[in-house]
Coordinates of C-alpha atoms (C1' of nucleotides) in Angstrom, one line a residue:
Chain A
M694 CA 22.6 -39.0 -0.1
G695 CA 18.9 -39.3 0.0
K696 CA 17.6 -37.1 2.8
L697 CA 15.1 -38.8 5.0
F698 CA 12.4 -36.2 4.6
S699 CA 12.5 -36.5 0.9
K700 CA 12.0 -40.2 1.1
T701 CA 9.2 -39.9 3.4
Y702 CA 7.8 -37.1 1.4
L703 CA 7.7 -39.3 -1.7
A704 CA 6.3 -42.2 0.2
L705 CA 3.5 -40.1 1.7
R706 CA 2.7 -38.4 -1.6
Q707 CA 2.5 -41.8 -3.2
E708 CA 0.1 -43.0 -0.5
I709 CA -2.1 -40.0 -0.8
L710 CA -2.2 -40.1 -4.6
S711 CA -2.9 -43.8 -4.7
G712 CA -5.6 -43.5 -2.1
K713 CA -3.9 -45.6 0.5
L714 CA -4.1 -42.6 2.7
A715 CA -7.7 -41.6 2.1
S716 CA -9.0 -38.0 1.7
G717 CA -9.7 -36.5 5.1
K718 CA -7.5 -38.9 7.0
S719 CA -5.9 -36.9 9.8
L720 CA -2.1 -37.0 9.9
I721 CA -0.5 -37.7 13.3
E722 CA 3.2 -37.0 13.3
Q723 CA 4.2 -39.7 15.8
T724 CA 2.1 -42.4 14.0
L725 CA 3.7 -41.6 10.7
A726 CA 7.2 -41.4 12.3
D727 CA 6.7 -44.9 13.7
R728 CA 5.4 -46.3 10.4
F729 CA 8.3 -44.9 8.4
E730 CA 10.8 -45.6 11.2
V731 CA 12.2 -42.0 11.4
S732 CA 11.8 -39.3 13.9
R733 CA 9.1 -36.7 13.8
T734 CA 11.4 -34.1 12.3
P735 CA 11.6 -35.4 8.7
I736 CA 7.9 -36.2 8.9
R737 CA 7.1 -32.6 9.6
E738 CA 9.2 -31.4 6.7
A739 CA 7.5 -33.8 4.4
I740 CA 4.1 -32.7 5.6
R741 CA 5.0 -29.1 5.1
Q742 CA 5.9 -29.8 1.5
L743 CA 2.7 -31.6 0.9
Q744 CA 0.9 -28.7 2.4
R745 CA 2.6 -26.4 -0.1
E746 CA 1.3 -28.6 -2.9
G747 CA -2.2 -28.6 -1.5
L748 CA -2.3 -32.3 -0.8
V749 CA -2.5 -31.7 2.9
E750 CA -4.6 -29.0 4.6
S751 CA -5.4 -28.0 8.1
N752 CA -8.4 -29.5 9.7
R753 CA -10.8 -27.1 11.4
G754 CA -9.9 -27.1 15.0
G755 CA -6.2 -27.8 14.5
G756 CA -4.5 -30.8 13.1
L757 CA -3.7 -31.7 9.6
R758 CA -5.4 -34.0 7.2
V759 CA -5.2 -35.2 3.6
T760 CA -7.0 -32.6 1.6
V761 CA -10.7 -33.2 1.0
V762 CA -12.0 -32.3 -2.4
T763 CA -15.7 -31.7 -2.6
I764 CA -18.0 -31.3 -5.6
A765 CA -17.9 -27.6 -5.0
D766 CA -14.1 -27.7 -5.0
A767 CA -14.1 -29.6 -8.2
I768 CA -16.1 -27.0 -9.9
H769 CA -13.9 -24.3 -8.4
L770 CA -10.8 -26.0 -9.5
Y771 CA -12.1 -26.3 -13.1
D772 CA -12.8 -22.6 -13.1
C773 CA -9.2 -21.9 -12.0
R774 CA -7.9 -24.1 -14.7
L775 CA -10.2 -22.3 -17.2
G776 CA -8.5 -19.0 -16.3
L777 CA -5.0 -20.2 -16.1
E778 CA -4.9 -22.6 -19.0
Q779 CA -6.3 -20.1 -21.5
V780 CA -3.4 -17.9 -20.6
A781 CA -1.1 -20.8 -20.8
A782 CA -2.3 -21.7 -24.3
M783 CA -1.9 -18.1 -25.5
G784 CA 1.6 -18.1 -24.0
A785 CA 2.4 -21.4 -25.6
C786 CA 1.5 -19.9 -29.0
E787 CA 4.1 -17.2 -28.5
N788 CA 6.8 -19.2 -26.6
A789 CA 6.6 -22.9 -27.2
T790 CA 9.8 -24.3 -28.5
A791 CA 10.0 -26.7 -31.4
A792 CA 10.8 -29.5 -28.9
Q793 CA 7.8 -28.6 -26.8
L794 CA 5.5 -28.7 -29.8
E795 CA 6.9 -32.1 -30.6
D796 CA 6.2 -33.3 -27.1
L797 CA 2.7 -32.1 -27.3
Q798 CA 2.2 -34.0 -30.6
D799 CA 3.8 -37.1 -29.1
C800 CA 1.3 -36.9 -26.3
L801 CA -1.5 -37.0 -28.8
A802 CA 0.1 -39.8 -30.7
Q803 CA 0.4 -41.8 -27.5
A804 CA -3.2 -41.3 -26.7
N805 CA -4.4 -42.3 -30.2
L806 CA -2.3 -45.4 -29.9
S807 CA -4.5 -46.7 -27.2
D808 CA -7.7 -45.2 -28.6
P809 CA -8.7 -46.7 -31.9
T810 CA -12.3 -46.6 -33.0
D811 CA -12.6 -50.0 -31.5
P812 CA -15.6 -49.5 -29.3
S813 CA -14.3 -52.0 -26.7
M814 CA -11.5 -49.6 -26.1
R815 CA -13.7 -46.6 -25.9
S816 CA -14.8 -47.5 -22.4
P817 CA -12.2 -49.9 -21.2
N818 CA -12.9 -51.8 -18.1
N819 CA -9.2 -52.4 -17.9
V820 CA -8.0 -50.3 -15.0
D821 CA -4.4 -50.2 -16.1
E822 CA -5.4 -48.8 -19.4
L823 CA -7.5 -46.1 -17.7
E824 CA -4.7 -45.2 -15.5
N825 CA -2.4 -45.0 -18.4
R826 CA -4.8 -42.6 -20.2
L827 CA -5.0 -40.4 -17.1
R828 CA -1.3 -40.2 -16.9
I829 CA -1.1 -39.1 -20.5
D830 CA -3.8 -36.5 -19.9
Q831 CA -1.9 -35.1 -17.0
S832 CA 1.3 -35.0 -19.0
F833 CA -0.5 -33.1 -21.7
H834 CA -1.7 -30.4 -19.5
R835 CA 1.6 -30.1 -17.7
L836 CA 3.3 -29.8 -21.0
L837 CA 0.9 -27.1 -22.0
A838 CA 1.7 -25.2 -18.8
D839 CA 5.4 -25.5 -19.3
S840 CA 5.2 -24.5 -23.0
S841 CA 3.7 -21.2 -21.9
G842 CA 7.2 -20.1 -20.8
N843 CA 5.6 -18.8 -17.6
P844 CA 7.0 -20.6 -14.6
Q845 CA 4.7 -18.8 -12.2
L846 CA 1.7 -20.0 -14.2
A847 CA 3.1 -23.5 -14.3
D848 CA 3.5 -23.4 -10.6
L849 CA -0.1 -22.4 -9.9
L850 CA -1.4 -25.0 -12.3
E851 CA 0.7 -27.7 -10.7
Q852 CA -1.1 -27.0 -7.4
V853 CA -4.5 -27.2 -9.1
F854 CA -3.5 -30.5 -10.8
S855 CA -2.4 -32.0 -7.5
K856 CA -5.8 -31.4 -6.0
M857 CA -7.5 -32.6 -9.2
A858 CA -5.5 -35.8 -8.9
L859 CA -7.1 -36.4 -5.5
L860 CA -10.4 -35.9 -7.1
R861 CA -9.8 -38.3 -9.9
L862 CA -9.2 -41.0 -7.3
T863 CA -12.9 -40.9 -6.6
T864 CA -14.2 -40.0 -10.1
T865 CA -12.6 -41.2 -13.2
Y866 CA -12.8 -44.9 -12.7
Q867 CA -16.6 -44.5 -12.6
N868 CA -16.6 -42.3 -15.6
P869 CA -14.5 -43.6 -18.5
D870 CA -16.2 -41.2 -20.9
V871 CA -14.2 -38.4 -19.5
L872 CA -11.7 -39.6 -22.0
E873 CA -13.5 -38.1 -25.0
I874 CA -11.0 -35.5 -24.5
W875 CA -8.5 -36.4 -27.2
A876 CA -10.3 -34.7 -30.1
E877 CA -10.4 -31.6 -28.0
H878 CA -6.7 -31.9 -27.2
E879 CA -5.9 -32.1 -30.9
Q880 CA -7.7 -28.9 -31.5
I881 CA -5.6 -27.2 -28.9
V882 CA -2.4 -28.5 -30.3
A883 CA -3.4 -27.5 -33.8
A884 CA -4.0 -24.0 -32.7
I885 CA -0.7 -23.7 -30.9
V886 CA 1.2 -25.1 -33.8
Q887 CA -0.3 -22.4 -36.0
R888 CA 0.6 -19.9 -33.3
D889 CA -3.0 -18.7 -33.3
S890 CA -3.5 -17.6 -29.7
Q891 CA -7.2 -16.7 -30.1
A892 CA -8.0 -20.2 -31.5
A893 CA -5.9 -21.8 -28.8
A894 CA -7.7 -20.0 -26.0
I895 CA -11.1 -20.9 -27.4
A896 CA -10.0 -24.5 -27.8
V897 CA -8.8 -24.7 -24.2
R898 CA -12.0 -23.0 -23.1
N899 CA -14.2 -25.5 -25.0
H900 CA -12.2 -28.4 -23.6
L901 CA -12.3 -27.4 -20.0
V902 CA -15.9 -26.4 -20.1
A903 CA -16.8 -29.8 -21.5
S904 CA -14.5 -31.6 -19.1
K905 CA -16.0 -29.7 -16.2
M906 CA -19.5 -30.7 -17.2
R907 CA -18.5 -34.3 -17.7
V908 CA -16.8 -34.5 -14.3
V909 CA -19.6 -32.7 -12.5
Q910 CA -22.1 -35.1 -14.0
A911 CA -20.0 -38.1 -13.0
L912 CA -19.7 -36.7 -9.4
Q913 CA -23.4 -36.1 -9.1
G914 CA -24.0 -39.6 -10.3
L915 CA -21.7 -40.8 -7.6
K916 CA -23.3 -38.7 -5.0
T917 CA -26.8 -39.9 -5.5
E918 CA -25.6 -43.4 -5.8
A919 CA -23.7 -43.0 -2.5
S920 CA -26.6 -41.4 -0.8
L921 CA -28.8 -44.3 -1.8
Q922 CA -26.4 -46.5 0.1
G923 CA -26.3 -44.0 3.0
I924 CA -22.6 -43.2 2.3
A925 CA -21.5 -39.7 3.1
L926 CA -19.1 -38.9 0.2
F927 CA -18.9 -35.1 0.5
Chain B
M211 CA -1.5 -18.3 23.8
G212 CA 0.7 -16.9 21.0
K213 CA 2.7 -19.7 19.6
L214 CA 6.3 -18.6 19.0
F215 CA 6.4 -19.6 15.4
S216 CA 3.4 -17.5 14.6
K217 CA 5.0 -14.5 16.2
T218 CA 8.2 -15.0 14.3
Y219 CA 6.2 -15.7 11.2
L220 CA 4.5 -12.4 11.5
A221 CA 7.7 -10.6 12.3
L222 CA 9.5 -12.1 9.4
R223 CA 6.6 -11.4 7.0
Q224 CA 6.6 -7.8 8.1
E225 CA 10.3 -7.5 7.6
I226 CA 10.1 -8.9 4.1
L227 CA 7.1 -6.9 3.0
S228 CA 8.6 -3.7 4.4
G229 CA 11.9 -4.4 2.7
K230 CA 13.9 -4.6 5.9
L231 CA 14.7 -8.1 4.7
A232 CA 15.6 -7.4 1.1
S233 CA 14.7 -9.5 -1.9
G234 CA 17.3 -12.2 -2.4
K235 CA 18.7 -12.0 1.1
S236 CA 19.5 -15.6 2.2
L237 CA 17.8 -16.8 5.3
I238 CA 20.0 -18.6 7.9
E239 CA 18.1 -20.4 10.5
Q240 CA 20.5 -19.9 13.3
T241 CA 21.0 -16.2 12.6
L242 CA 17.3 -15.6 12.7
A243 CA 16.9 -17.7 15.8
D244 CA 19.4 -15.6 17.6
R245 CA 17.8 -12.4 16.4
F246 CA 14.4 -13.4 17.5
E247 CA 15.7 -15.2 20.6
V248 CA 14.0 -18.5 19.9
S249 CA 15.3 -21.8 18.8
R250 CA 15.6 -22.9 15.2
T251 CA 12.4 -24.9 15.4
P252 CA 9.9 -22.1 15.3
I253 CA 12.0 -20.3 12.7
R254 CA 11.8 -23.3 10.5
E255 CA 8.0 -23.4 10.8
A256 CA 7.7 -19.7 10.0
I257 CA 9.9 -20.1 7.0
R258 CA 7.9 -23.0 5.7
Q259 CA 4.8 -20.9 5.9
L260 CA 6.4 -18.1 4.1
Q261 CA 7.5 -20.5 1.5
R262 CA 3.9 -21.6 1.1
E263 CA 3.0 -18.0 0.4
G264 CA 5.7 -17.6 -2.1
L265 CA 7.6 -14.9 -0.1
V266 CA 10.5 -17.3 0.4
E267 CA 12.0 -19.5 -2.3
S268 CA 14.9 -21.9 -2.5
N269 CA 18.2 -20.6 -3.8
R270 CA 19.8 -22.5 -6.6
G271 CA 22.5 -24.5 -4.9
G272 CA 20.5 -25.1 -1.7
G273 CA 19.5 -22.6 1.0
L274 CA 16.5 -20.3 1.2
R275 CA 16.2 -16.7 0.4
V276 CA 13.6 -13.9 0.2
T277 CA 11.9 -14.4 -3.1
V278 CA 13.3 -12.4 -6.0
V279 CA 10.9 -10.9 -8.4
T280 CA 12.4 -10.0 -11.8
I281 CA 10.9 -8.0 -14.6
A282 CA 10.1 -11.3 -16.3
D283 CA 8.3 -12.5 -13.2
A284 CA 6.3 -9.3 -13.0
I285 CA 5.0 -9.9 -16.5
H286 CA 4.3 -13.5 -15.7
L287 CA 2.5 -12.6 -12.5
Y288 CA 0.3 -10.1 -14.4
D289 CA -0.6 -12.8 -16.9
C290 CA -1.6 -15.1 -14.1
R291 CA -3.8 -12.4 -12.6
L292 CA -5.3 -11.8 -16.0
G293 CA -6.5 -15.3 -16.2
L294 CA -7.6 -15.6 -12.6
E295 CA -9.2 -12.3 -12.0
Q296 CA -11.3 -12.5 -15.1
V297 CA -12.7 -15.7 -13.7
A298 CA -13.1 -14.0 -10.3
A299 CA -15.0 -11.1 -11.8
M300 CA -17.4 -13.5 -13.6
G301 CA -17.8 -15.5 -10.4
A302 CA -18.5 -12.3 -8.5
C303 CA -21.3 -11.4 -10.9
E304 CA -23.0 -14.7 -10.0
N305 CA -22.1 -15.0 -6.4
A306 CA -21.3 -11.7 -4.8
T307 CA -23.4 -11.0 -1.7
A308 CA -25.0 -7.6 -1.0
A309 CA -22.4 -7.1 1.7
Q310 CA -19.6 -7.8 -0.7
L311 CA -20.9 -5.4 -3.3
E312 CA -21.1 -2.7 -0.6
D313 CA -17.5 -3.4 0.5
L314 CA -16.4 -3.1 -3.1
Q315 CA -18.2 0.3 -3.4
D316 CA -16.8 1.4 -0.1
C317 CA -13.3 0.6 -1.4
L318 CA -14.0 2.9 -4.4
A319 CA -15.3 5.6 -2.1
Q320 CA -12.2 5.4 0.1
A321 CA -10.0 5.8 -2.9
N322 CA -12.0 8.8 -4.3
L323 CA -11.7 10.3 -0.9
S324 CA -8.0 10.7 -1.2
D325 CA -8.1 11.3 -5.0
P326 CA -9.9 14.6 -5.7
T327 CA -9.2 16.3 -9.0
D328 CA -6.6 18.3 -7.0
P329 CA -3.6 17.8 -9.2
S330 CA -1.2 17.9 -6.2
M331 CA -2.9 14.8 -5.0
R332 CA -2.7 13.0 -8.3
S333 CA 1.0 12.3 -7.8
P334 CA 1.5 12.7 -4.1
N335 CA 5.1 12.9 -2.9
N336 CA 3.7 11.9 0.4
V337 CA 4.8 8.4 1.1
D338 CA 2.1 7.7 3.6
E339 CA -0.6 8.6 1.2
L340 CA 0.9 6.4 -1.4
E341 CA 1.1 3.4 0.9
N342 CA -2.5 4.1 1.9
R343 CA -3.6 3.9 -1.8
L344 CA -1.6 0.7 -2.3
R345 CA -3.4 -0.8 0.7
I346 CA -6.7 0.1 -0.7
D347 CA -5.8 -1.3 -4.1
Q348 CA -4.8 -4.6 -2.5
S349 CA -8.0 -4.7 -0.5
F350 CA -10.0 -4.1 -3.7
H351 CA -8.5 -7.0 -5.5
R352 CA -8.7 -9.3 -2.5
L353 CA -12.3 -8.4 -2.1
L354 CA -12.9 -9.2 -5.7
A355 CA -11.3 -12.5 -5.3
D356 CA -13.4 -13.3 -2.2
S357 CA -16.6 -12.2 -3.9
S358 CA -16.1 -14.8 -6.6
G359 CA -17.3 -17.4 -4.0
N360 CA -14.4 -19.6 -5.1
P361 CA -11.9 -20.2 -2.3
Q362 CA -9.5 -22.1 -4.4
L363 CA -9.3 -19.1 -6.7
A364 CA -8.9 -16.7 -3.8
D365 CA -6.1 -18.8 -2.5
L366 CA -4.2 -18.8 -5.8
L367 CA -4.6 -15.1 -6.2
E368 CA -3.4 -14.5 -2.7
Q369 CA -0.1 -16.1 -3.6
V370 CA 0.2 -14.0 -6.7
F371 CA -0.5 -10.9 -4.6
S372 CA 2.2 -11.8 -2.1
K373 CA 4.8 -11.8 -4.8
M374 CA 3.4 -8.7 -6.3
A375 CA 3.7 -7.0 -3.0
L376 CA 7.4 -7.7 -3.1
L377 CA 7.6 -6.2 -6.5
R378 CA 5.8 -3.0 -5.4
L379 CA 8.5 -2.5 -2.9
T380 CA 10.8 -1.6 -5.7
T381 CA 8.3 -0.2 -8.1
T382 CA 5.4 1.9 -7.0
Y383 CA 7.2 4.5 -5.1
Q384 CA 9.0 5.4 -8.3
N385 CA 5.8 5.4 -10.3
P386 CA 2.8 7.1 -8.6
D387 CA 0.9 7.2 -11.9
V388 CA 0.2 3.5 -11.4
L389 CA -2.7 4.9 -9.4
E390 CA -4.7 5.9 -12.4
I391 CA -6.4 2.7 -11.7
W392 CA -9.5 4.0 -10.0
A393 CA -11.5 4.8 -13.0
E394 CA -10.8 1.3 -14.2
H395 CA -11.9 -0.2 -10.8
E396 CA -15.1 1.7 -11.0
Q397 CA -15.9 0.1 -14.3
I398 CA -15.3 -3.3 -12.8
V399 CA -17.6 -2.7 -9.9
A400 CA -20.3 -1.2 -12.1
A401 CA -20.3 -4.4 -14.2
I402 CA -20.5 -6.6 -11.2
V403 CA -23.3 -4.7 -9.7
Q404 CA -25.2 -5.2 -12.9
R405 CA -24.3 -8.8 -12.8
D406 CA -23.0 -8.5 -16.3
S407 CA -20.2 -11.1 -16.4
Q408 CA -19.0 -10.4 -19.9
A409 CA -18.6 -6.7 -19.1
A410 CA -16.9 -7.5 -15.9
A411 CA -14.4 -9.8 -17.5
I412 CA -13.6 -7.2 -20.1
A413 CA -13.2 -4.5 -17.5
V414 CA -10.9 -6.6 -15.5
R415 CA -9.0 -7.5 -18.6
N416 CA -8.6 -3.8 -19.6
H417 CA -7.5 -2.9 -16.1
L418 CA -4.9 -5.6 -15.8
V419 CA -3.5 -5.1 -19.3
A420 CA -3.1 -1.4 -18.6
S421 CA -1.6 -2.0 -15.2
K422 CA 0.8 -4.5 -16.5
M423 CA 2.0 -2.0 -19.1
R424 CA 2.3 0.8 -16.6
V425 CA 4.4 -1.4 -14.2
V426 CA 6.6 -2.8 -17.0
Q427 CA 7.4 0.6 -18.2
A428 CA 8.2 1.8 -14.7
L429 CA 10.4 -1.3 -14.2
Q430 CA 12.2 -0.7 -17.4
G431 CA 12.7 2.9 -16.4
L432 CA 14.2 1.7 -13.1
K433 CA 16.3 -0.8 -14.9
T434 CA 18.0 1.6 -17.2
E435 CA 18.4 4.1 -14.4
A436 CA 20.0 1.4 -12.3
S437 CA 22.3 0.2 -15.0
L438 CA 23.4 3.8 -15.6
Q439 CA 24.6 3.7 -12.0
G440 CA 26.1 0.2 -12.4
I441 CA 23.5 -1.3 -10.0
A442 CA 22.4 -4.8 -10.7
L443 CA 18.7 -4.8 -10.0
F444 CA 17.7 -8.0 -11.7
Chain C
dC560 C1' 53.5 -22.8 -9.1
dG561 C1' 49.5 -25.6 -9.5
dT562 C1' 46.8 -29.1 -8.0
dA563 C1' 44.9 -32.4 -5.1
dT564 C1' 43.8 -33.9 -0.6
dA565 C1' 42.6 -33.3 3.9
dC566 C1' 40.8 -30.0 7.3
dT567 C1' 37.6 -26.6 9.2
dC568 C1' 33.7 -24.4 9.6
dA569 C1' 29.1 -23.1 8.7
dA570 C1' 24.6 -24.6 7.7
dT571 C1' 21.1 -27.8 7.4
dG572 C1' 19.2 -32.4 8.6
dT573 C1' 17.8 -35.6 12.3
dA574 C1' 16.8 -37.5 16.9
dT575 C1' 15.2 -36.8 21.2
dA576 C1' 13.7 -34.8 25.6
dC577 C1' 10.6 -31.9 27.5
dA578 C1' 6.8 -28.3 27.8
dA579 C1' 2.3 -26.7 26.6
dT580 C1' -2.0 -27.7 25.0
dT581 C1' -5.8 -30.0 23.7
dT582 C1' -8.7 -34.1 23.9
dT583 C1' -10.3 -38.0 26.0
dT584 C1' -11.7 -40.6 29.7
dC585 C1' -12.8 -41.4 34.3
dT586 C1' -15.0 -40.5 38.4
dC587 C1' -17.8 -38.2 41.7
dG588 C1' -21.7 -35.8 43.2
dC589 C1' -26.3 -34.9 42.1
Chain D
dG549 C1' -28.1 -41.9 34.3
dC550 C1' -25.8 -37.5 33.5
dG551 C1' -23.2 -33.4 33.7
dA552 C1' -19.0 -31.1 35.8
dG553 C1' -14.6 -31.3 36.8
dA554 C1' -10.2 -33.6 37.4
dA555 C1' -6.8 -37.1 36.0
dA556 C1' -4.8 -39.2 32.0
dA557 C1' -3.3 -39.6 27.4
dA558 C1' -2.4 -37.9 23.0
dT559 C1' -0.6 -34.4 20.1
dT560 C1' 1.8 -30.7 18.8
dG561 C1' 5.2 -27.0 20.0
dT562 C1' 10.0 -25.9 21.5
dA563 C1' 14.8 -26.5 22.8
dT564 C1' 18.9 -28.7 22.2
dA565 C1' 22.4 -32.0 21.0
dC566 C1' 24.4 -34.4 17.6
dA567 C1' 25.1 -36.0 12.5
dT568 C1' 25.8 -35.0 7.9
dT569 C1' 26.7 -32.3 4.2
dG570 C1' 28.9 -29.1 1.5
dA571 C1' 31.9 -25.0 0.7
dG572 C1' 35.8 -22.9 1.4
dT573 C1' 40.8 -23.0 3.0
dA574 C1' 45.1 -24.4 4.0
dT575 C1' 48.8 -27.4 3.2
dA576 C1' 51.6 -30.9 1.4
dC577 C1' 53.2 -32.9 -2.7
dG578 C1' 54.2 -33.3 -7.5

DNA sequence: CGTATACTCAATGTATACAATTTTTCTCGC
DNA sequence: GCGAGAAAAATTGTATACATTGAGTATACG
């Protein structure tokens, strides 16, 4: 029952999100078809879907490639989130169901579980632990988007998140402090629970402005580091 | 040099935006292929692109159709714009080039040209004139998005605009007063010219909140009107 | 008469062959 | 050696045939 294109879509997506297919890598239909042992047709369909999600973009001069996210893009994406997630938070104050509020709180609980005041956990060198936290963070923001009761909004945010996921591939491992976020998340949830949309919007704004700053700093750190080694990152 | 799929894409897009292919109409590859006298392959490519733009969506139960925009969707889309365009306006205050500022002002001038205090022009029964104003309005908002210097943002807004264009097919002709907007547009431009991002954000907010209200009222008018006639609009 | 099963048909999914186009590489003349 | 131009290869675009799936219909059986 599993359509071939959806299998290859999932596989490709996984490879992109895991970095196995690096940012900027150009996608050749025949090559992929050979690798996945299907014809070009399902590959094309899979690529189209990835294009819709923003994980694949067209190379200048024709051809497709895995989307490249530059520092400038990162900033721009954060600004998009800033606009959209404030609206989402206000929507959530009006429309979040009891179940959704619980889910949000569960998310916080899960995060706290792995984030005691133990300083060794604050900046874990453990990659699994980091990935786990990232997953929870993504869940949180996705949950927030869904709670807004605005599917159009959730859709747009999903696209932004996809591209940010690409970004994190290069960033977060280098910058565990990005995970100061949980106190900020708690403020957001608190405001939503109280159905205080002004406070929620402000909390989201604070969170995203701070996150943006953290990430940009991390990226610029990476950049100078890379340029010292003569690596062209962006 | 014109690839077939781009021709059929343009044709299909035109038909959708002009209403010739009505909202909700389901798209059958073979049928379209016959009509445009090409094979199914370019049709599929064209449809995928339209899907990316949000003009085509998947029907529950499989199959694709021209996107249906309900009243709820209209509200949701306005909320998305509210978030995104405020950010756009603030970005424009920082990044708009002299040329872009001029373009924005030209846009206003063009609108005023066809909007003297002549009351007969205020609610033109002239369809061409209405379409012209709509075009100018779209240009204005697109220009605003571009002036932000944030391509990601412009991209997201473009998607929103596409769906709104579908909406206007049913709405605006019935509701010429929607075009009270120009005074509001002037405030936006004034703020951007002065590089006052707070004022710009507020002006955008005012404009979109008002527009949203106008459109929702118009839609609800349509709805009751239609239900009186036993027509299921949404 | 109702229901379940098999059939039919319409639509999409997949493979493949071929065309058109673009890019690369090779060679020839300078 | 190097640039122009032609041959070759690689890549995407298009057509078409066939497979699969799913929805609807007819039919046979209880």
